[in-house]
Short mmCIF file of C-alpha atoms in Angstrom, two decimals:
data_model
loop_
_atom_site.label_atom_id
_atom_site.label_comp_id
_atom_site.label_asym_id
_atom_site.label_seq_id
_atom_site.Cartn_x
_atom_site.Cartn_y
_atom_site.Cartn_z
CA UNK A 265 90.57 98.02 91.55
CA UNK A 266 94.03 99.35 92.08
CA UNK A 267 94.18 102.60 93.98
CA UNK A 268 96.13 105.57 92.51
CA UNK A 269 99.67 105.71 93.81
CA UNK A 270 99.07 108.81 95.87
CA UNK A 271 96.15 107.20 97.69
CA UNK A 272 98.45 104.26 98.51
CA UNK A 273 101.08 106.60 99.93
CA UNK A 274 98.49 108.26 102.17
CA UNK A 275 97.24 104.88 103.38
CA UNK A 276 100.64 103.37 104.00
CA UNK A 277 100.97 104.74 107.54
CA UNK A 278 97.72 103.02 108.44
CA UNK A 279 98.21 99.77 106.57
CA UNK A 280 101.74 99.13 107.68
CA UNK A 281 100.75 98.88 111.29
CA UNK A 282 97.52 96.96 111.08
CA UNK A 283 96.58 93.33 111.15
CA UNK A 284 93.33 91.68 110.27
CA UNK A 285 90.51 91.45 112.74
CA UNK A 286 86.85 92.10 113.02
CA UNK A 287 85.56 92.93 109.50
CA UNK A 288 83.25 95.62 110.96
CA UNK A 289 86.17 97.54 112.49
CA UNK A 290 88.00 100.39 110.80
CA UNK A 291 91.73 100.67 109.99
CA UNK A 292 94.34 101.20 112.61
CA UNK A 293 95.22 104.85 113.22
CA UNK A 294 98.36 104.62 115.36
CA UNK A 295 101.22 102.20 116.05
CA UNK A 296 100.75 99.51 118.72
CA UNK A 297 102.03 100.27 122.18
CA UNK A 298 105.45 98.82 122.84
CA UNK A 299 104.15 97.22 126.02
CA UNK A 300 101.39 95.25 124.28
CA UNK A 301 102.74 92.07 122.64
CA UNK A 302 101.67 90.94 119.22
CA UNK A 303 101.16 87.25 119.82
CA UNK A 304 103.71 87.02 122.63
CA UNK A 305 105.20 83.64 122.00
CA UNK A 306 102.05 81.66 121.32
CA UNK A 307 103.04 77.99 121.18
CA UNK A 308 101.21 74.92 119.91
CA UNK A 309 102.59 71.44 120.38
CA UNK A 310 102.07 68.16 118.58
CA UNK A 311 102.72 64.51 119.40
CA UNK A 312 105.70 62.68 117.92
CA UNK A 313 104.81 61.80 114.33
CA UNK A 314 104.05 58.31 113.12
CA UNK A 315 104.59 58.83 109.42
CA UNK A 316 108.02 58.25 107.81
CA UNK A 317 108.03 61.66 106.07
CA UNK A 318 108.52 63.67 109.23
CA UNK A 319 111.23 63.68 111.92
CA UNK A 320 111.02 61.24 114.83
CA UNK A 321 111.21 64.13 117.28
CA UNK A 322 108.75 66.97 116.87
CA UNK A 323 110.24 69.76 114.76
CA UNK A 324 110.31 73.17 116.47
CA UNK A 325 109.55 76.28 114.41
CA UNK A 326 109.59 79.92 115.57
CA UNK A 327 107.80 82.58 113.49
CA UNK A 328 108.59 86.28 113.90
CA UNK A 329 107.71 89.33 111.85
CA UNK A 330 105.53 92.34 111.28
CA UNK A 331 101.84 92.70 110.37
CA UNK A 332 102.20 90.25 107.46
CA UNK A 333 103.27 87.64 110.02
CA UNK A 334 100.61 88.77 112.44
CA UNK A 335 97.82 88.07 109.97
CA UNK A 336 99.36 84.78 108.74
CA UNK A 337 100.50 83.21 112.02
CA UNK A 338 97.56 80.85 112.52
CA UNK A 339 97.53 79.61 108.94
CA UNK A 340 101.30 78.95 108.94
CA UNK A 341 100.93 77.04 112.20
CA UNK A 342 98.20 74.88 110.66
CA UNK A 343 100.32 74.17 107.61
CA UNK A 344 103.41 73.23 109.68
CA UNK A 345 101.44 71.00 112.00
CA UNK A 346 99.61 69.32 109.15
CA UNK A 347 102.72 68.67 107.06
CA UNK A 348 105.44 68.18 109.71
CA UNK A 349 103.58 67.79 113.04
CA UNK A 350 105.70 70.67 114.27
CA UNK A 351 105.85 72.41 117.60
CA UNK A 352 105.14 75.97 116.61
CA UNK A 353 105.73 79.31 118.36
CA UNK A 354 104.67 82.63 116.91
CA UNK A 355 105.43 86.10 118.27
CA UNK A 356 104.81 88.68 115.54
CA UNK A 357 104.33 92.40 116.24
CA UNK A 358 102.58 94.70 113.76
CA UNK A 359 104.46 97.77 112.61
CA UNK A 360 107.93 96.38 113.32
CA UNK A 361 111.12 95.85 111.40
CA UNK A 362 114.30 93.84 111.98
CA UNK A 363 115.83 96.11 114.64
CA UNK A 364 112.78 95.71 116.86
CA UNK A 365 113.75 92.06 117.37
CA UNK A 366 117.37 92.85 118.23
CA UNK A 367 118.45 92.61 121.83
CA UNK A 368 119.83 95.80 123.29
CA UNK A 369 117.19 98.16 121.84
CA UNK A 370 115.36 98.60 125.16
CA UNK A 371 112.42 100.96 125.21
CA UNK A 372 113.14 102.07 121.67
CA UNK A 373 111.65 98.83 120.37
CA UNK A 374 108.05 97.81 119.78
CA UNK A 375 108.92 94.22 120.83
CA UNK A 376 109.02 93.12 124.47
CA UNK A 377 112.43 91.89 125.70
CA UNK A 378 111.03 88.39 126.30
CA UNK A 379 109.98 88.22 122.66
CA UNK A 380 113.27 89.32 121.10
CA UNK A 381 114.55 86.80 118.55
CA UNK A 382 117.53 85.71 120.61
CA UNK A 383 115.48 85.45 123.82
CA UNK A 384 112.95 83.19 122.15
CA UNK A 385 115.71 81.05 120.60
CA UNK A 386 117.18 80.53 124.08
CA UNK A 387 113.81 79.66 125.65
CA UNK A 388 112.14 77.70 122.81
CA UNK A 389 115.14 76.01 121.14
CA UNK A 390 113.68 76.11 117.62
CA UNK A 391 115.12 74.15 114.71
CA UNK A 392 113.95 76.88 112.30
CA UNK A 393 113.32 80.58 112.76
CA UNK A 394 111.04 82.05 110.08
CA UNK A 395 111.44 85.81 109.61
CA UNK A 396 108.90 87.73 107.55
CA UNK A 397 109.39 91.47 107.23
CA UNK A 398 108.09 93.73 104.50
CA UNK A 399 110.89 96.14 105.44
CA UNK A 400 109.41 99.05 107.34
CA UNK A 401 110.53 102.10 105.37
CA UNK A 402 108.29 104.84 106.66
CA UNK A 403 109.66 105.71 110.10
CA UNK A 404 107.05 103.99 112.26
CA UNK A 405 109.47 102.10 114.44
CA UNK A 406 111.76 103.98 116.82
CA UNK A 407 114.77 101.72 116.55
CA UNK A 408 115.37 102.83 112.93
CA UNK A 409 116.48 106.18 114.28
CA UNK A 410 114.37 108.09 111.81
CA UNK A 411 116.03 106.48 108.76
CA UNK A 412 113.44 106.12 106.03
CA UNK A 413 113.51 104.98 102.42
CA UNK A 414 112.06 108.25 101.06
CA UNK A 415 114.50 110.45 102.92
CA UNK A 416 117.67 108.54 102.08
CA UNK A 417 117.65 105.28 100.17
CA UNK A 418 121.33 104.64 100.68
CA UNK A 419 121.12 105.14 104.46
CA UNK A 420 118.04 102.95 104.56
CA UNK A 421 119.66 100.05 102.70
CA UNK A 422 122.93 100.37 104.64
CA UNK A 423 121.06 100.26 107.95
CA UNK A 424 118.79 97.38 106.82
CA UNK A 425 121.77 95.32 105.71
CA UNK A 426 123.54 95.89 109.04
CA UNK A 427 120.41 94.85 110.94
CA UNK A 428 120.16 91.69 108.88
CA UNK A 429 123.64 90.71 109.93
CA UNK A 430 123.15 91.59 113.59
CA UNK A 431 119.89 89.66 113.82
CA UNK A 432 121.50 86.64 112.17
CA UNK A 433 124.45 86.85 114.60
CA UNK A 434 122.22 87.19 117.69
CA UNK A 435 120.08 84.17 116.64
CA UNK A 436 123.18 82.11 115.93
CA UNK A 437 124.80 83.02 119.27
CA UNK A 438 121.59 82.27 121.16
CA UNK A 439 121.35 78.84 119.50
CA UNK A 440 124.93 77.90 120.36
CA UNK A 441 125.67 74.31 119.37
CA UNK A 442 122.08 73.93 118.22
CA UNK A 443 121.96 76.96 115.93
CA UNK A 444 118.60 77.11 114.20
CA UNK A 445 118.26 77.56 110.48
CA UNK A 446 116.84 80.96 109.57
CA UNK A 447 114.23 81.11 106.83
CA UNK A 448 114.03 84.58 105.26
CA UNK A 449 110.62 85.10 103.63
CA UNK A 450 110.84 87.02 100.35
CA UNK A 451 108.11 89.63 99.99
CA UNK A 452 105.55 90.10 97.27
CA UNK A 453 105.25 93.05 94.87
CA UNK A 454 104.67 96.54 96.19
CA UNK A 455 103.06 99.01 93.75
CA UNK A 456 104.48 102.04 95.60
CA UNK A 457 108.15 101.09 96.04
CA UNK A 458 108.78 98.09 93.74
CA UNK A 459 112.51 98.60 93.55
CA UNK A 460 112.86 98.80 97.32
CA UNK A 461 111.13 95.45 97.78
CA UNK A 462 113.31 93.87 95.13
CA UNK A 463 116.47 95.11 96.82
CA UNK A 464 115.27 94.03 100.29
CA UNK A 465 114.57 90.55 98.90
CA UNK A 466 118.06 90.49 97.33
CA UNK A 467 119.54 91.33 100.75
CA UNK A 468 117.62 88.45 102.32
CA UNK A 469 118.99 86.11 99.65
CA UNK A 470 122.57 87.30 100.08
CA UNK A 471 122.37 87.04 103.87
CA UNK A 472 120.95 83.53 103.68
CA UNK A 473 123.70 82.42 101.28
CA UNK A 474 126.40 83.97 103.44
CA UNK A 475 125.22 82.30 106.69
CA UNK A 476 124.05 78.97 105.27
CA UNK A 477 120.36 79.74 105.83
CA UNK A 478 117.26 79.48 103.66
CA UNK A 479 114.84 81.66 101.72
CA UNK A 480 111.17 80.99 101.05
CA UNK A 481 109.91 82.92 98.03
CA UNK A 482 106.38 83.44 99.32
CA UNK A 483 106.27 86.59 97.27
CA UNK A 484 106.37 84.60 94.03
CA UNK A 485 103.26 82.75 95.11
CA UNK A 486 101.34 86.04 95.14
CA UNK A 487 102.81 87.41 91.92
CA UNK A 488 101.63 86.98 88.31
CA UNK A 489 103.38 84.18 86.41
CA UNK A 490 106.45 85.58 84.67
CA UNK A 491 106.08 88.95 86.40
CA UNK A 492 107.61 88.52 89.88
CA UNK A 493 107.49 92.20 90.83
CA UNK A 494 104.21 93.22 89.20
CA UNK A 495 101.54 93.90 91.76
CA UNK A 496 98.12 92.33 91.19
CA UNK A 497 94.98 92.41 93.29
CA UNK A 498 93.63 89.26 91.57
CA UNK A 499 95.38 86.18 90.16
CA UNK A 500 94.17 83.03 88.42
CA UNK A 501 93.01 80.38 90.87
CA UNK A 502 95.45 77.56 91.57
CA UNK A 503 94.43 73.94 91.37
CA UNK A 504 94.08 73.79 95.14
CA UNK A 505 91.86 76.90 95.15
CA UNK A 506 89.62 75.47 92.48
CA UNK A 507 89.18 72.35 94.59
CA UNK A 508 88.41 74.44 97.67
CA UNK A 509 85.75 76.90 96.57
CA UNK A 510 86.23 79.27 99.54
CA UNK A 511 89.73 80.07 98.23
CA UNK A 512 88.69 80.72 94.60
CA UNK A 513 86.81 83.91 95.37
CA UNK A 514 85.60 84.51 91.79
CA UNK A 515 85.15 81.01 90.38
CA UNK A 516 83.14 82.16 87.37
CA UNK A 517 86.16 84.20 86.27
CA UNK A 518 88.65 81.60 87.54
CA UNK A 519 90.47 84.17 89.63
CA UNK A 520 90.91 84.90 93.35
CA UNK A 521 91.42 88.04 95.36
CA UNK A 522 94.71 88.59 97.12
CA UNK A 523 94.06 92.07 98.54
CA UNK A 524 91.16 94.27 99.59
CA UNK A 525 90.44 97.30 97.44
CA UNK A 526 91.80 99.69 100.10
CA UNK A 527 94.84 97.65 101.17
CA UNK A 528 97.57 96.81 98.65
CA UNK A 529 99.96 95.45 101.28
CA UNK A 530 98.12 92.92 103.48
CA UNK A 531 96.63 89.66 102.27
CA UNK A 532 93.85 89.30 104.83
CA UNK A 533 90.46 89.75 103.18
CA UNK A 534 89.09 91.46 106.28
CA UNK A 535 89.88 95.11 107.10
CA UNK A 536 92.67 96.03 109.48
CA UNK A 537 91.70 96.93 113.05
CA UNK A 538 93.10 98.88 115.96
CA UNK A 539 93.90 95.61 117.71
CA UNK A 540 96.35 93.49 115.70
CA UNK A 541 95.30 89.84 115.49
CA UNK A 542 95.48 86.87 113.11
CA UNK A 543 93.33 87.06 109.99
CA UNK A 544 89.77 85.83 110.84
CA UNK A 545 88.71 84.87 107.29
CA UNK A 546 89.95 82.52 104.58
CA UNK A 547 92.45 84.51 102.52
CA UNK A 548 94.15 82.98 99.45
CA UNK A 549 97.25 85.18 99.62
CA UNK A 550 97.97 84.10 103.20
CA UNK A 551 97.48 80.43 102.39
CA UNK A 552 99.71 80.65 99.31
CA UNK A 553 102.52 82.21 101.34
CA UNK A 554 102.16 79.78 104.25
CA UNK A 555 102.21 76.77 101.91
CA UNK A 556 105.47 78.01 100.32
CA UNK A 557 107.16 78.57 103.67
CA UNK A 558 106.08 75.08 104.76
CA UNK A 559 107.26 73.59 101.48
CA UNK A 560 110.76 75.02 101.93
CA UNK A 561 111.05 73.75 105.52
CA UNK A 562 109.66 70.35 104.64
CA UNK A 563 112.07 70.06 101.74
CA UNK A 564 115.00 70.78 103.98
CA UNK A 565 113.84 68.38 106.67
CA UNK A 566 113.27 65.50 104.25
CA UNK A 567 116.59 66.05 102.54
CA UNK A 568 118.54 65.51 105.79
#
């Protein structure tokens, strides 16, 4: 059941910063320490592929983001390895936004220097950098200098747009002659600030178009058909979910759960914990998003 809007507002400070973990644990009460990494550049490698549909040299993908990326990192890695036999690195940090991954933020960032976007591009040499950020709007990350959506929407959007450009420029410079393609992940509906999410997604699309990068509309995969920015806790099961019963959570009603009752933002069907970690249970919303990101990258690879 959808929670009243005011309950959602009160819970946002908790939910923004969490990531899925032990279902018996309670929600996170405070932001993660800046000296504790999220997944700190966890890398998985795969042998050179034998099938003709994937590149002859293992594709390298880097995945960065906030708690949405934290909960989804293992599933996205599985999808990329299964479809493209990719070498995959993930370094998400819960509670972050774009500026946390910028170099030059120092101690005012929740992300370790070694895990900044440009630093990881230099060390891992990815072909694709996937960026998934809900767009922290509530002042929980120091590098935003106290700029929040509720206090000043114009200042928030101006700052967010500037950070988009700076992050793109730093990734491009770090890649040099082998500049990676950036994949901006469009976010799903938000029942509290629907217009904000729409505008953030539009900024991702404009930045991708301006710099020759890509977007993956993972948000559409968790939205009702024909209602892209209408939030829903349940959606009809997809064909894949019907074939895999664990993903069609209410088969008798031919629908599946995307969110827990108390968490409108995350897609992990286990409660958030004080220690951010990948989602430990099968969660249809995470799989839908990961499959869309993988589809976009695979389409680009196979078109080359």
